[in-house]
Amino acid sequence: WIQSLGSNEMLCLAALALAYCMLLLTDALNVSMELGCFMAGVMISSQGHHIAEKITELIEPLRDFFACIFFTCMGLHLFPTFIMYEWTILLTVTFAVVFSKFLIGVTVMTCLLPRTYNIHWIVGAGLAQISEFAFVLGVRGQEMGLISREMYLIMLTITMLSFLIAPFIWRIAIWKFGQDVILKPTSVPAV
């Protein structure tokens, strides 16, 4: 209905209003607000690919702005003195998590798509970092008293370090295996 008005502003406002309403609903039900916003996104995408793309295009500057605020807030929680005192455990766990996620990604892709040449290495590199959702889980765990402040800081720092390492892994995978993927397209069997 709102799309029939032909106004980009109304479409953007409707999407944001839906997200806010779902946020309020899930918060009232004592469920995570993030889940409500995710559900709003699913509801919007269920309206069709064209509408979802249009709304994504309209709210992209707003998304980028909030991403800047999000990562700035995460940076405010990192303490250099904490990193200096705990650097051995932080680096050890970071490399262990990133390496294991890389190997799991490669293994799963190799099992699912065995004839894709080297794409599984590139996908594994893309999955190697810890996602931003770890922040949400960490905050919720700390609010509920499930993890201590020190454990939250360790988790936060490991996640941020994985963000720093992931682009290098990605570039190495593209450099090493990207040309093979471009030069050797997979053949699709005739049906």
mmCIF file of C-alpha atoms in Angstrom, residues 32-125:
data_model
loop_
_atom_site.group_PDB
_atom_site.id
_atom_site.type_symbol
_atom_site.label_atom_id
_atom_site.label_comp_id
_atom_site.label_asym_id
_atom_site.label_seq_id
_atom_site.Cartn_x
_atom_site.Cartn_y
_atom_site.Cartn_z
ATOM 1 C CA SER A 32 15.799 -9.306 22.640
ATOM 2 C CA MET A 33 15.142 -6.078 20.766
ATOM 3 C CA GLU A 34 17.613 -7.201 18.117
ATOM 4 C CA LEU A 35 15.351 -10.142 17.336
ATOM 5 C CA GLY A 36 12.451 -7.750 16.805
ATOM 6 C CA CYS A 37 14.439 -5.688 14.332
ATOM 7 C CA PHE A 38 15.551 -8.866 12.567
ATOM 8 C CA MET A 39 11.923 -9.987 12.323
ATOM 9 C CA ALA A 40 11.000 -6.593 10.842
ATOM 10 C CA GLY A 41 13.655 -7.119 8.184
ATOM 11 C CA VAL A 42 12.265 -10.567 7.400
ATOM 12 C CA MET A 43 8.757 -9.116 7.154
ATOM 13 C CA ILE A 44 9.967 -6.453 4.733
ATOM 14 C CA SER A 45 11.896 -8.935 2.595
ATOM 15 C CA SER A 46 8.826 -11.167 2.394
ATOM 16 C CA GLN A 47 7.068 -8.362 0.496
ATOM 17 C CA GLY A 48 9.253 -9.011 -2.519
ATOM 18 C CA HIS A 49 12.764 -8.595 -3.781
ATOM 19 C CA HIS A 50 12.051 -5.226 -5.414
ATOM 20 C CA ILE A 51 10.722 -3.633 -2.225
ATOM 21 C CA ALA A 52 13.540 -5.038 -0.102
ATOM 22 C CA GLU A 53 16.161 -3.675 -2.521
ATOM 23 C CA LYS A 54 14.464 -0.276 -2.653
ATOM 24 C CA ILE A 55 14.302 0.004 1.140
ATOM 25 C CA THR A 56 17.914 -1.165 1.457
ATOM 26 C CA GLU A 57 18.941 1.542 -1.009
ATOM 27 C CA LEU A 58 16.971 4.185 0.893
ATOM 28 C CA ILE A 59 18.263 3.356 4.372
ATOM 29 C CA GLU A 60 21.877 2.649 3.371
ATOM 30 C CA PRO A 61 23.189 6.055 4.561
ATOM 31 C CA LEU A 62 21.365 5.588 7.860
ATOM 32 C CA ARG A 63 22.768 2.063 8.187
ATOM 33 C CA ASP A 64 26.296 3.316 7.564
ATOM 34 C CA PHE A 65 25.845 6.064 10.154
ATOM 35 C CA PHE A 66 24.660 3.610 12.802
ATOM 36 C CA ALA A 67 27.459 1.181 11.913
ATOM 37 C CA CYS A 68 29.950 3.974 12.640
ATOM 38 C CA ILE A 69 28.308 4.633 15.990
ATOM 39 C CA PHE A 70 28.194 0.902 16.776
ATOM 40 C CA PHE A 71 31.889 0.332 16.158
ATOM 41 C CA THR A 72 32.821 3.546 17.951
ATOM 42 C CA CYS A 73 30.915 2.298 21.003
ATOM 43 C CA MET A 74 32.707 -1.035 20.774
ATOM 44 C CA GLY A 75 36.021 0.808 20.666
ATOM 45 C CA LEU A 76 35.056 2.646 23.842
ATOM 46 C CA HIS A 77 34.916 -0.705 25.649
ATOM 47 C CA LEU A 78 38.453 -1.717 24.712
ATOM 48 C CA PHE A 79 41.065 -0.794 27.264
ATOM 49 C CA PRO A 80 44.711 -0.789 26.123
ATOM 50 C CA THR A 81 45.942 -1.679 29.625
ATOM 51 C CA PHE A 82 43.645 -4.718 29.688
ATOM 52 C CA ILE A 83 44.957 -5.799 26.292
ATOM 53 C CA MET A 84 48.564 -5.390 27.466
ATOM 54 C CA TYR A 85 47.986 -7.509 30.586
ATOM 55 C CA GLU A 86 46.015 -10.227 28.816
ATOM 56 C CA TRP A 87 47.746 -10.219 25.407
ATOM 57 C CA THR A 88 48.837 -13.874 25.510
ATOM 58 C CA ILE A 89 45.377 -15.280 26.127
ATOM 59 C CA LEU A 90 43.791 -12.764 23.744
ATOM 60 C CA LEU A 91 46.083 -13.594 20.835
ATOM 61 C CA THR A 92 46.007 -17.333 21.506
ATOM 62 C CA VAL A 93 42.220 -17.540 21.640
ATOM 63 C CA THR A 94 41.788 -15.138 18.703
ATOM 64 C CA PHE A 95 44.032 -17.167 16.417
ATOM 65 C CA ALA A 96 42.477 -20.425 17.631
ATOM 66 C CA VAL A 97 38.936 -19.191 16.955
ATOM 67 C CA VAL A 98 39.744 -17.619 13.590
ATOM 68 C CA PHE A 99 41.744 -20.652 12.427
ATOM 69 C CA SER A 100 39.105 -23.139 13.584
ATOM 70 C CA LYS A 101 36.290 -21.153 11.944
ATOM 71 C CA PHE A 102 38.352 -21.016 8.751
ATOM 72 C CA LEU A 103 38.909 -24.793 8.797
ATOM 73 C CA ILE A 104 35.277 -25.539 9.607
ATOM 74 C CA GLY A 105 34.155 -23.288 6.739
ATOM 75 C CA VAL A 106 36.554 -24.960 4.317
ATOM 76 C CA THR A 107 35.522 -28.446 5.474
ATOM 77 C CA VAL A 108 31.788 -27.763 5.217
ATOM 78 C CA MET A 109 32.143 -26.146 1.790
ATOM 79 C CA THR A 110 34.310 -29.030 0.578
ATOM 80 C CA CYS A 111 31.661 -31.530 1.699
ATOM 81 C CA LEU A 112 28.739 -29.545 0.279
ATOM 82 C CA LEU A 113 30.346 -28.458 -2.988
ATOM 83 C CA PRO A 114 33.192 -30.868 -3.758
ATOM 84 C CA ARG A 115 33.706 -29.783 -7.380
ATOM 85 C CA THR A 116 34.008 -26.046 -6.853
ATOM 86 C CA TYR A 117 37.807 -25.941 -7.183
ATOM 87 C CA ASN A 118 39.087 -23.382 -4.698
ATOM 88 C CA ILE A 119 35.935 -21.507 -3.779
ATOM 89 C CA HIS A 120 35.771 -23.339 -0.439
ATOM 90 C CA TRP A 121 39.036 -21.624 0.640
ATOM 91 C CA ILE A 122 37.627 -18.190 -0.170
ATOM 92 C CA VAL A 123 34.341 -18.911 1.631
ATOM 93 C CA GLY A 124 36.264 -20.244 4.648
ATOM 94 C CA ALA A 125 38.269 -17.006 4.723
#
